[in-house]
Coordinates of C-alpha atoms and ligand atoms in Angstrom, one line a residue:
Chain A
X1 CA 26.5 2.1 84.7
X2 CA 27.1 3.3 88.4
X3 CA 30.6 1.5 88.7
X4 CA 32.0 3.9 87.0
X5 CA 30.3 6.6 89.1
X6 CA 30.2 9.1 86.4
X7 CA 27.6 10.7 84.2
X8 CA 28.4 11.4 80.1
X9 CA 26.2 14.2 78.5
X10 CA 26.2 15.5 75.1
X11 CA 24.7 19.1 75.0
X12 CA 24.2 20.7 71.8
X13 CA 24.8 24.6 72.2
X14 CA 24.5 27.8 70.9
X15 CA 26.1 31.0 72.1
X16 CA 23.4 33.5 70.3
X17 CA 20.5 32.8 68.4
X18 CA 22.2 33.9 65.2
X19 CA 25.3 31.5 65.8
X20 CA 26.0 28.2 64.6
X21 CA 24.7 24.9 67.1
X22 CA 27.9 23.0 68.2
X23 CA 27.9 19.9 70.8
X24 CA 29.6 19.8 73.7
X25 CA 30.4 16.7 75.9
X26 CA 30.5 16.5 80.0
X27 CA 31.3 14.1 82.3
X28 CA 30.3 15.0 85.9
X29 CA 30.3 12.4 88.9
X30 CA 27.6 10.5 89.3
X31 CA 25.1 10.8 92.5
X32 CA 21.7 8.9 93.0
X33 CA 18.5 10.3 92.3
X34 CA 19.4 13.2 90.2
X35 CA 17.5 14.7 87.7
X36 CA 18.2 16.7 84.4
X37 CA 18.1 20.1 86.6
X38 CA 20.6 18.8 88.9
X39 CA 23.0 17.5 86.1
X40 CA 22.6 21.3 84.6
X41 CA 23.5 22.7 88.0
X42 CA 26.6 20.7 88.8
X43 CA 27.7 21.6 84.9
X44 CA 27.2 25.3 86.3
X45 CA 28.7 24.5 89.0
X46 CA 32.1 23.8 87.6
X47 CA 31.7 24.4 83.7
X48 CA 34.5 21.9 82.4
X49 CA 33.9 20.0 79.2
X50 CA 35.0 16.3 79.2
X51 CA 38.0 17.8 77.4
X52 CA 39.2 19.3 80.9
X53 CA 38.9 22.6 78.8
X54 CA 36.9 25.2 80.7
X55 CA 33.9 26.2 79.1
X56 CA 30.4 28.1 79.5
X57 CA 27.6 27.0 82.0
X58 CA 25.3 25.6 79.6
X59 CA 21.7 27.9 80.2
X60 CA 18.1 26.5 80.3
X61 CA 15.2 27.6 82.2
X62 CA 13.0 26.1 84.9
X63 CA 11.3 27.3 87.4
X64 CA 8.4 24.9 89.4
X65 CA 10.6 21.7 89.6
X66 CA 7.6 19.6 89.7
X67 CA 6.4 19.5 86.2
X68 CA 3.6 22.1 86.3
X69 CA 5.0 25.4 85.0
X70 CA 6.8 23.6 81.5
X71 CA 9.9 26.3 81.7
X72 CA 12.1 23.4 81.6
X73 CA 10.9 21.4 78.3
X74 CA 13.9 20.0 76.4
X75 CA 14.7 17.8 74.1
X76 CA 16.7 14.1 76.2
X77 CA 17.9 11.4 74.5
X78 CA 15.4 12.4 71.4
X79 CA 12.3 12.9 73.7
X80 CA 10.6 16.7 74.2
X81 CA 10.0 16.5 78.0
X82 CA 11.2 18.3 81.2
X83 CA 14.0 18.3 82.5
X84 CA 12.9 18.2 86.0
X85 CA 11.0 15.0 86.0
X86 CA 14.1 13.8 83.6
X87 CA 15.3 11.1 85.9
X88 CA 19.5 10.3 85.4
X89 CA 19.0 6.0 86.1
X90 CA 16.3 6.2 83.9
X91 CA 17.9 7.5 80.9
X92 CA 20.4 5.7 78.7
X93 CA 24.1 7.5 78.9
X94 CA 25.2 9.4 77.5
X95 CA 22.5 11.3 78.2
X96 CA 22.0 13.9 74.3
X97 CA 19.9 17.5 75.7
X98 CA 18.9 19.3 72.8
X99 CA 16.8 22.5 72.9
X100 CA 13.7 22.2 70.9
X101 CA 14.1 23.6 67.8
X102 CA 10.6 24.4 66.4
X103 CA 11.1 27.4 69.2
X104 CA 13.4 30.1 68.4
X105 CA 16.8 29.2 70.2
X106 CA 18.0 31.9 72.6
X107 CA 20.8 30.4 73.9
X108 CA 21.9 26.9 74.5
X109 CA 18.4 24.9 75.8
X110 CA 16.9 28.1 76.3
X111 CA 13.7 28.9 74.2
X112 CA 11.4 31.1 73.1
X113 CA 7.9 30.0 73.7
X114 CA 6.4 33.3 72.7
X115 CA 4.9 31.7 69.7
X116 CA 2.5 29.7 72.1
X117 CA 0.9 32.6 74.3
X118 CA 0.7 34.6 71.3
X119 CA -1.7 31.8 70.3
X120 CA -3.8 31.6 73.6
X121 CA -4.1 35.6 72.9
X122 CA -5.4 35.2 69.2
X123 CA -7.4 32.3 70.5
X124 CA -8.9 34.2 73.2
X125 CA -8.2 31.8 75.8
X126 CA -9.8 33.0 78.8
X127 CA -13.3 33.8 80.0
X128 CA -14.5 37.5 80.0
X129 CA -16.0 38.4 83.4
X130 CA -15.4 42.3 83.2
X131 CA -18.5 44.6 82.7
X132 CA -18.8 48.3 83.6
X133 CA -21.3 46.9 86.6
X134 CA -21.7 43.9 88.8
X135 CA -22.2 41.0 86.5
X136 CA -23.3 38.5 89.2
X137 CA -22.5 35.4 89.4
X138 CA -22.0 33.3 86.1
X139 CA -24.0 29.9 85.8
X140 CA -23.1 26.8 87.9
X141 CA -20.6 24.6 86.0
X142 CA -21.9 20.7 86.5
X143 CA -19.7 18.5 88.6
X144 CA -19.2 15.9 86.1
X145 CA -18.6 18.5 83.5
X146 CA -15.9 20.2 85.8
X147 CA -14.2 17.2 86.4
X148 CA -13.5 16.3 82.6
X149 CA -12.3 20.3 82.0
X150 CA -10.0 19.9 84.8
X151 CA -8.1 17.3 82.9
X152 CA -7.9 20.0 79.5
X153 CA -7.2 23.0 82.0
X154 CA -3.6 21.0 83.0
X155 CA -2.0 22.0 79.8
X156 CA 1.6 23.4 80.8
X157 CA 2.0 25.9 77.5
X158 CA 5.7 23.8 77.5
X159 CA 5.2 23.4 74.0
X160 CA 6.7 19.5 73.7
X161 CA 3.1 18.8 71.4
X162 CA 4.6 21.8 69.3
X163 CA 8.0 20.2 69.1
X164 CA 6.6 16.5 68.0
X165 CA 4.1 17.7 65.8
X166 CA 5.4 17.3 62.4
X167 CA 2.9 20.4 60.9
X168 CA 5.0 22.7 63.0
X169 CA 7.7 23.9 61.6
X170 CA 9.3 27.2 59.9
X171 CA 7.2 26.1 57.1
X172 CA 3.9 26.8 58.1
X173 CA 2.1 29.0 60.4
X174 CA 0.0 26.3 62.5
X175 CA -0.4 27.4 66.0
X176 CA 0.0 23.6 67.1
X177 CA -2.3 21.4 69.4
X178 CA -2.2 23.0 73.0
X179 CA -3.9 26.7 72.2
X180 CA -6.2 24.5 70.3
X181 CA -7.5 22.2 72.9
X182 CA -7.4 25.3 75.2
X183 CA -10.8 26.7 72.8
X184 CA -12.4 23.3 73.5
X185 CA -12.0 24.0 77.6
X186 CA -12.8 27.5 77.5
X187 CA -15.7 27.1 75.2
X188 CA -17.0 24.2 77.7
X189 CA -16.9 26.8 80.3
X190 CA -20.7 27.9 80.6
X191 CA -19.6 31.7 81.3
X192 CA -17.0 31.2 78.5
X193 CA -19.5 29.3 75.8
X194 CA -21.3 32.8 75.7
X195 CA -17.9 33.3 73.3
X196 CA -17.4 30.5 71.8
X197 CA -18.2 31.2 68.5
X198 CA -15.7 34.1 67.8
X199 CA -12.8 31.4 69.4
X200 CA -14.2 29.3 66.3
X201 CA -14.0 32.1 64.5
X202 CA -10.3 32.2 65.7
X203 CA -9.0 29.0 65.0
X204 CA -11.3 28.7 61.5
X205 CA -8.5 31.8 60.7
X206 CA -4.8 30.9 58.5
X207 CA -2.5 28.6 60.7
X208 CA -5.5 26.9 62.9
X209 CA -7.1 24.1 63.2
X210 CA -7.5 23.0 59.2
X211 CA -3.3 22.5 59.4
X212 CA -4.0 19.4 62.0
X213 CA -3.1 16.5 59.5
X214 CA -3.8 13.6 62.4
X215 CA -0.1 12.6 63.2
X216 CA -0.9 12.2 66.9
X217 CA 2.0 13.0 67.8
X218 CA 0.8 15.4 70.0
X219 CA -1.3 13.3 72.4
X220 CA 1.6 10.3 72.0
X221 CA 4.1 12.8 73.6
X222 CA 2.2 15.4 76.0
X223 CA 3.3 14.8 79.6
X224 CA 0.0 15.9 81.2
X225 CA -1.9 13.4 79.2
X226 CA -4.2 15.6 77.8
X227 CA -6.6 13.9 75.0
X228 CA -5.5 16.5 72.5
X229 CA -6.4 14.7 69.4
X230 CA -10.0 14.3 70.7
X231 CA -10.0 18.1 71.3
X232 CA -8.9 18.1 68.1
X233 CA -11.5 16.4 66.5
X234 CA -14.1 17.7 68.7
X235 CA -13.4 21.2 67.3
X236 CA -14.0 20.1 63.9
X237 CA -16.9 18.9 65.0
X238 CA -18.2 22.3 66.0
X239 CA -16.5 24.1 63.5
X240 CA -18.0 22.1 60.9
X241 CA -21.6 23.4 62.1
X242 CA -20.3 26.7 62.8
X243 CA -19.2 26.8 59.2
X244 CA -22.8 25.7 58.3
X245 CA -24.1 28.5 60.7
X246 CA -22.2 31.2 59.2
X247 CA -23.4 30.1 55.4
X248 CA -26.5 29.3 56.0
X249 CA -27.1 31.8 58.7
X250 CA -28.5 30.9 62.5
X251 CA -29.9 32.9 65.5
X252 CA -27.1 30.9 67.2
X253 CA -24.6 34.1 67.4
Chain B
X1 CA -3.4 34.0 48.6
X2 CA -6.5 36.1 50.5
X3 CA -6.6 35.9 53.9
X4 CA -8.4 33.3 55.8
X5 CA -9.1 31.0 53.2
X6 CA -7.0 28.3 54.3
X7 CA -10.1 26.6 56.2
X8 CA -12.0 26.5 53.6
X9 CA -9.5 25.3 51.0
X10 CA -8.4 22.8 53.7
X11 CA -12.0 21.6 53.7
X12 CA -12.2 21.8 50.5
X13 CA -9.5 19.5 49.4
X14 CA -10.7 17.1 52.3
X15 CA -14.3 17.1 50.3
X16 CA -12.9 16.1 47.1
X17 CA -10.5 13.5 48.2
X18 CA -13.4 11.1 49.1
X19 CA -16.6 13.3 46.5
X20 CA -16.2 12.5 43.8
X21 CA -12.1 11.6 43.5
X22 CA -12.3 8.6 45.9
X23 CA -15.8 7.5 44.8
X24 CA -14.3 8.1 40.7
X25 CA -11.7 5.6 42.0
X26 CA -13.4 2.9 43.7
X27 CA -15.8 3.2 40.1
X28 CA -12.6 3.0 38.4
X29 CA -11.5 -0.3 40.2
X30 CA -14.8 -1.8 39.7
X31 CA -15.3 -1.0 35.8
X32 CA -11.5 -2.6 35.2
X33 CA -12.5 -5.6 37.2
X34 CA -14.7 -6.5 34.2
X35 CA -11.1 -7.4 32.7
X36 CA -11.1 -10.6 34.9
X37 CA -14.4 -11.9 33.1
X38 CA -12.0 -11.5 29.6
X39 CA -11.2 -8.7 27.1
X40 CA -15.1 -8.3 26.0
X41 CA -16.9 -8.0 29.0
X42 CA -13.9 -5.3 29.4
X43 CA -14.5 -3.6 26.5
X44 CA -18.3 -3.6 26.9
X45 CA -17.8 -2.0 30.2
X46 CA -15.5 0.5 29.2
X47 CA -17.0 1.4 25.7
X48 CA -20.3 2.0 28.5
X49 CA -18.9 4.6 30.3
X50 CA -17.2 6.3 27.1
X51 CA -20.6 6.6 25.9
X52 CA -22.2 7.8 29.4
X53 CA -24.4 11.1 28.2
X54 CA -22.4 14.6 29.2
X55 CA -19.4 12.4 29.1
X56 CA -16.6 15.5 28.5
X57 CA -18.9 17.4 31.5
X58 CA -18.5 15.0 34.0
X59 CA -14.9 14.2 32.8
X60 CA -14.1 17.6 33.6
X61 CA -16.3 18.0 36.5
X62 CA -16.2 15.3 38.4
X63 CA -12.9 14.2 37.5
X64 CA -10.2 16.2 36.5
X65 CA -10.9 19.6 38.0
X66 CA -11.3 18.1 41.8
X67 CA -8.7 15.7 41.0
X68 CA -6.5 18.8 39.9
X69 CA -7.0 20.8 43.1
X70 CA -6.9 18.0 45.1
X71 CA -3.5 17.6 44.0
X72 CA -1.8 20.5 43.7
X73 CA -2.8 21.5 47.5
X74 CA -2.2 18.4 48.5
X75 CA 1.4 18.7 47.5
X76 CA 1.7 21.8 49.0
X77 CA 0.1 20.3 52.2
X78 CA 2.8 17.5 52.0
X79 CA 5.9 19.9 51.6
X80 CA 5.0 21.9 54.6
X81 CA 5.0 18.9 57.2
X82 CA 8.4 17.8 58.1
X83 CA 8.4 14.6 58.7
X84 CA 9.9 12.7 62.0
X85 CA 9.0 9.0 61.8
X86 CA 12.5 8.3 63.2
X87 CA 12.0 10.2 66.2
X88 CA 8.0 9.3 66.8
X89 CA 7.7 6.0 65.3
X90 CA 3.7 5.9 66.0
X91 CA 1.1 4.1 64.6
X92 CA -0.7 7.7 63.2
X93 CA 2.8 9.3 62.6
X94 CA 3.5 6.3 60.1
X95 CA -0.1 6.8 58.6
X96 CA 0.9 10.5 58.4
X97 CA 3.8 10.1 56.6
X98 CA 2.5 7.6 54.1
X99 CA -0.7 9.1 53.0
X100 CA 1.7 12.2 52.0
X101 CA 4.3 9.6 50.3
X102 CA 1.0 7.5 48.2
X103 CA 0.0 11.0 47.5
X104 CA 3.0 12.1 45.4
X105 CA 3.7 8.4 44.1
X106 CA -0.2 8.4 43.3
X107 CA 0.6 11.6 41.1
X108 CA 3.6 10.5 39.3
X109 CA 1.1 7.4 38.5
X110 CA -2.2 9.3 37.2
X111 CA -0.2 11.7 35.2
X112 CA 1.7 9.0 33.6
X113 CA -1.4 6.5 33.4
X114 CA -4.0 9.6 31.9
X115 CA -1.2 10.3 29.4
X116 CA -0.8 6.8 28.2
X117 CA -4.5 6.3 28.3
X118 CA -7.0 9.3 27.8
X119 CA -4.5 12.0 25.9
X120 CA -3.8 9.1 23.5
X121 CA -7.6 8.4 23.1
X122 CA -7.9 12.4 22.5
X123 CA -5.2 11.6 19.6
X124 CA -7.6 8.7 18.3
X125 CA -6.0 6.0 19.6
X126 CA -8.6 3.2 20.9
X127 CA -8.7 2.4 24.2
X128 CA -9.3 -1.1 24.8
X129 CA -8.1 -4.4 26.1
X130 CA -5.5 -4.8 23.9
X131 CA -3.8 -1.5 24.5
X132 CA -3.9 -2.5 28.6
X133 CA -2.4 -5.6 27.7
X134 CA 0.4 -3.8 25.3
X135 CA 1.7 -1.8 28.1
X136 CA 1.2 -4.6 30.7
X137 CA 3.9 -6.6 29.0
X138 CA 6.4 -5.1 29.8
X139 CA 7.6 -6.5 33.2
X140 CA 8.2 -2.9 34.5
X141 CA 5.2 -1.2 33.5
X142 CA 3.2 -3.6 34.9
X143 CA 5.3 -3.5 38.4
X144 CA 4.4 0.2 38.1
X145 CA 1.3 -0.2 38.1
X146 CA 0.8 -2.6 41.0
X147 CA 2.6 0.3 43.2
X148 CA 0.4 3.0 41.2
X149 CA -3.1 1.0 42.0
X150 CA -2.1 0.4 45.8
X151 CA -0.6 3.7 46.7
X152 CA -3.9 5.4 45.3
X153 CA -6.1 2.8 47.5
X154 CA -3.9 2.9 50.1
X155 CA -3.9 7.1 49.8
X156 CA -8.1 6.7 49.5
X157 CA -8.7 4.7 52.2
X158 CA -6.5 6.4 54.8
X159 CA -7.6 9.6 53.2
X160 CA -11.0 8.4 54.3
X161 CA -10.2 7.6 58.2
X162 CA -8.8 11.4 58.1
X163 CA -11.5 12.9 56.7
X164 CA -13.8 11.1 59.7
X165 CA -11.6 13.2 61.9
X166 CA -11.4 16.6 59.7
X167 CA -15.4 17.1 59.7
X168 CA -15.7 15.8 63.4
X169 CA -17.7 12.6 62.4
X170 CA -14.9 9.9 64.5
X171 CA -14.1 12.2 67.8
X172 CA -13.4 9.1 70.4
X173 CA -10.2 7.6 70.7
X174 CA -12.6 4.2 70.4
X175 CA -14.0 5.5 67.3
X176 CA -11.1 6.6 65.4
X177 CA -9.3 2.9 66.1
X178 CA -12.4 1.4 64.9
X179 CA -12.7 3.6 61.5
X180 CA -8.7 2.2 61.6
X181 CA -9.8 -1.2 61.1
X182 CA -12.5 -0.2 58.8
X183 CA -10.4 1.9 56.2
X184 CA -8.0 -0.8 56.2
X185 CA -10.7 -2.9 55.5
X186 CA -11.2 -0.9 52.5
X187 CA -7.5 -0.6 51.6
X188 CA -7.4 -4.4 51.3
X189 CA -10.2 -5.1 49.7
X190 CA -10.3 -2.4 46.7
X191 CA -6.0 -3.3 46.2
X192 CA -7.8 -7.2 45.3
X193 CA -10.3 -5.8 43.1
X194 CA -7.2 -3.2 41.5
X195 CA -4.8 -5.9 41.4
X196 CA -7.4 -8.7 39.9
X197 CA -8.1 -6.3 37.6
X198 CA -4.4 -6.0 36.2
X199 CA -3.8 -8.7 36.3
X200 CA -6.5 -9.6 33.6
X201 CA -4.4 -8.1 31.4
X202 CA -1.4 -10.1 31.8
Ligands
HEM301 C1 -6.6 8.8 43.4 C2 -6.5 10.1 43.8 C3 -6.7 10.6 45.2 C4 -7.7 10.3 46.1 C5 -8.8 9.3 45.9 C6 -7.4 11.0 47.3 C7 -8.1 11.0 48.4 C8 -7.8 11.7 49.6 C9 -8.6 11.7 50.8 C10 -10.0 11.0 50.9 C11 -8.0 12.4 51.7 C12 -8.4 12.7 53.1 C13 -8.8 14.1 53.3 C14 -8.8 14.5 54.8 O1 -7.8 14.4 55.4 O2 -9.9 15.0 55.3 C15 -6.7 12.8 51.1 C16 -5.8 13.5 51.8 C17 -4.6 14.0 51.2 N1 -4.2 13.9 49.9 FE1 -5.2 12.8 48.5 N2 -6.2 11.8 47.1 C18 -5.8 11.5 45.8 C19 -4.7 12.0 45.2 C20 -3.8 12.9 45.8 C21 -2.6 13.4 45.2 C22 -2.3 13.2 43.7 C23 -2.0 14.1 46.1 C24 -0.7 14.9 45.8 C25 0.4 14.8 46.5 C26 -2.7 14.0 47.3 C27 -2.3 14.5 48.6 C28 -3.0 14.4 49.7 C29 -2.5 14.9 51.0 C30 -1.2 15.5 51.4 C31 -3.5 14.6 52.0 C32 -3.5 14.8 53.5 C33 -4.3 16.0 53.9 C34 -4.3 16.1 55.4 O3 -4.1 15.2 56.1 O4 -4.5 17.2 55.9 N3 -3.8 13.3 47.1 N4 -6.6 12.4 49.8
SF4_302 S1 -1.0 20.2 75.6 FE1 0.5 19.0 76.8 S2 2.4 18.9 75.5 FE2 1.1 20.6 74.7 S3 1.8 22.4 75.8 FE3 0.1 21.6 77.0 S4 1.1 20.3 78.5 FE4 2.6 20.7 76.9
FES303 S1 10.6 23.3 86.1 FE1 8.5 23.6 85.8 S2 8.0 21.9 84.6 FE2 10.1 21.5 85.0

C-alpha cells in the first residue's frame, strides 16, 4: 500500500439535498498518520478528482477532533463512525465515505442530526433544577451509582446507533437508541427520578421505545461503548410497571 | 390510527405471540405427535380436541382472533424495518431479520395449511389421518410443510427470547445470551417433535 505513496477515495456526493447522490473518486498523496479529517482537508485543499478535472471541496462537519462532540460521524468503508478517529493505514483503499443516510443529507457528508435533539427535547433529557426560590441542594448521588451513569452520560448524539439500526428509517418514526438510553441516565439521576415517570410517559408515546425490535445493532456499532441494548431493556422493565401503575393506579406519581 | 396507541399495540402483539398463539402451537406439535404412535392414536387425539366443550369459542378466541392480529401487525412491523444484514452481519441482526422472514413464510404456511385443513372440515370434509397422509404424498407438499413447521418454531422460539427483552424480564447482556441458548433449546426440540410428527404421515 505505501509504495505507491498515494491514497484512492471514493466519496459519494450531493450538491443539494434535493439533487441526485453521484460518486466521486480522489487520489491524493499519501502521508503517515492521517486521519479521515486530514484526507478531507487536503481534498479541500486542492479539489481535483482522480480525473484531473477540477471539482468541489467535498463538505462534512467536525469540530472536537477527538471523538467527543460526534459532528464528524460518516459512513467509511461501510462502517457509521468518525471521521476523526478514522485512521488512513487502518482502513482498506480505496477508502468509500458515505454520508449517513437515515439523516437528511445537506450536502455531500454533511447531515442533519436535528432529528436526534429533537428527541432528547420530547424525551425530556435533562434534570429540572429551576424553581422561583432557592431549591437547595438536590440529594447526594452514590459513588458507585455515579460511576455506572458516567458511562450512559458519554453518548455523543452522533447518531451512528441511528444509522445501523435497521427500525430507523423513512418508514417509521422511531426515535432510535441514544435519546432512549439518555431516559435511563436521567431517570437514575436522584434529582432527575423525581421526573421519571412523565420521560416514561414520553418514550411509552408513537415512535418510542415499543419500535426497538432487538437487532443490536446499536450497541454492536456505538463508538462510546454504551450498553444501549441493556438500557433498552431496562426501560421496558420500568415501563412495563409504569404501564401497570397507570392501569391499575399507584400513589407512585 | 389514534394517537399513542402504538405501545400498547406493540405490547399487545408481543402478548399474543407467546399467550395463547405460541402455547396453541407447541399444543399443536404435541397433539400431531400422536401420529408417530399410528393413524389411531392420531385420530383419537384429534377427534379429542374437536370435541373439547366451547370448541368454536376457544377456536375463535384463543386461536384465530390473536393469531389474526398477531399477523397483520406483525407484517406491518416487518415492512417498516429495512433490513442490513450485509452491512451488520451480527448475531441479533441475523435473528432480527429471520424472525421477520419465518413470520411471513409462517403466514403463507397457516393460511394455506387452515385452508386445506379446517375450511375443508367447515365444508364436511373429515379431518383425519388419511387426509394428512393424502396431501403428504406429494413430494412437494410435504417439503412445504417441513419449511412451514420449522419457520413457525423457529419464529416461536426466537419470538420468545424477544419477548424476555420487550417486558424487561432478560435485562443483562449475561441473561439475554443465556435465554439465546434456551430458546434455541426450544427451537430444536419442538422442530423434532413437528418433524416426527409429519413424518408419521409419510
Ligand atoms: C405460529 C404463529 C406465530 C407465533 C407462535 C408467533 C410468535 C411470536 C412471538 C412470541 C414473538 C415475540 C414477541 C416480542 O418480540 O415480544 C413474535 C414476534 C413477531 N412476529 Fe410472530 N408469531 C406467529 C406468527 C406470525 C406471523 C404470521 C407474522 C406475520 C408476518 C408474525 C410476525 C412477527 C414479527 C414481525 C415479530 C417481531 C416483533 C418485534 O420484534 O418487535 N408472526 N411472534
Ligand atoms: S449512543 Fe453511541 S452511537 Fe448512539 S448517538 Fe450516542 S455515542 Fe453515538
Ligand atoms: S470531530 Fe468531534 S467526534 Fe470527530
Amino acid at each position: 500500500m505505501s509504495e505507491n505513496r498515494t491514497i484512492r477515495i471514493i466519496v459519494t456526493r450531493q450538491d443539494r439535498p434535493d439533487t441526485a447522490p453521484y460518486e466521486e473518486e480522489f487520489v491524493i498523496p499519501y502521508r503517515p498518520n492521517m486521519n479521515i479529517i486530514s484526507v478531507l482537508m487536503e481534498i479541500r485543499r486542492n479539489p481535483v478528482n482522480a480525473k484531473g478535472e477540477k471539482t468541489t471541496p467535498v463538505a462534512w462537519e467536525m469540530n472536537c477532533l477527538e471523538e467527543v462532540c460526534g459532528a464528524c460521524s460518516m459512513v467509511i468503508n461501510g462502517k457509521p463512525r468518525q471521521s476523526c478517529t478514522a485512521l488512513v493505514d487502518q482502513l482498506e483503499q480505496p477508502i468509500r465515505l458515505e454520508p449517513m443516510r437515515t439523516f437528511p443529507v445537506i450536502r455531500d457528508l454533511q447531515v442533519d442530526r436535528s432529528r436526534m435533539f429533537d428527541s432528547l427535547k420530547k424525551v425530556k433529557a435533562w434534570i429540572p433544577i429551576d424553581g422561583t426560590y432557592d431549591l437547595g441542594p438536590g440529594p447526594r448521588m452514590p459513588e458507585r451509582k455515579r460511576q455506572w451513569a458516567y458511562e450512559l452520560s458519554k453518548c455523543m448524539t452522533c447518531g451512528v446507533c441511528l444509522e445501523a439500526c435497521p427500525n430507523v428509517n423513512s418508514k417509521s418514526n422511531f426515535i432510535g437508541p441514544a435519546p432512549l438510553s439518555q431516559v435511563r441516565l436521567f431517570n437514575a439521576h436522584p434529582t432527575g427520578a423525581m421526573h421519571k415517570a412523565e420521560r416514561l410517559e414520553a418514550i411509552m408515546g408513537d415512535g418510542g421505545l415499543a419500535n426497538c425490535g432487538n437487532s443490536q445493532n446499536c450497541v454492536q456499532s456505538c463508538p462510546k461503548g454504551i450498553p444501549l441494548t441493556t438500557s433498552i431493556a431496562a426501560l421496558n422493565r420500568a415501563a412495563t410497571i409504569q404501564m401497570f401503575r397507570n392501569f391499575f393506579g399507584s400513589d407512585e406519581v | 390510527m389514534a394517537q399513542n396507541r402504538e405501545f400498547f399495540y406493540r405490547r399487545l402483539h408481543s402478548l399474543l405471540g407467546v399467550i395463547p398463539v405460541g402455547l396453541f402451537l407447541t399444543q399443536h406439535l404435541v397433539v400431531n405427535h400422536f401420529a408417530t404412535r399410528g393413524a389411531d392414536a392420531f385420530n383419537k387425539a384429534a377427534a379429542f380436541m374437536e370435541q373439547l366443550p366451547f370448541r368454536y369459542f376457544l377456536e375463535i378466541f384463543v386461536i384465530f382472533l390473536p393469531l389474526l392480529f398477531h399477523a397483520i401487525y406483525g407484517l406491518y412491523i416487518a415492512f417498516t424495518a429495512q433490513n442490513n444484514v450485509s452491512r451488520y452481519g451480527y448475531f441479533r441482526n441475523w435473528m432480527f431479520m429471520l424472525q421477520r422472514l419465518t413470520g411471513i413464510i409462517t403466514l403463507i404456511f397457516v393460511v394455506w395449511h387452515v385452508w386445506e385443513t379446517r375450511v375443508q372440515a367447515a365444508f364436511g370434509v373429515e379431518v383425519n389421518y388419511d387426509m394428512m397422509a393424502n396431501i403428504v404424498a406429494n413430494p412437494f407438499m410435504l417439503a412445504f410443510y417441513i419449511v412451514g413447521i420449522v419457520s413457525a418454531v423457529f419464529h416461536f422460539a426466537n419470538g420468545l427470547w424477544s419477548f424476555f427483552v420487550s417486558w424487561g424480564i432478560t435485562v443483562t447482556p449475561r441473561s439475554q445470551q443465556i435465554s439465546t441458548y434456551v430458546t434455541m433449546g426450544i427451537f430444536v426440540a419442538l422442530s423434532i417433535v413437528g418433524i416426527r410428527a409429519i413424518l408419521a404421515f409419510v
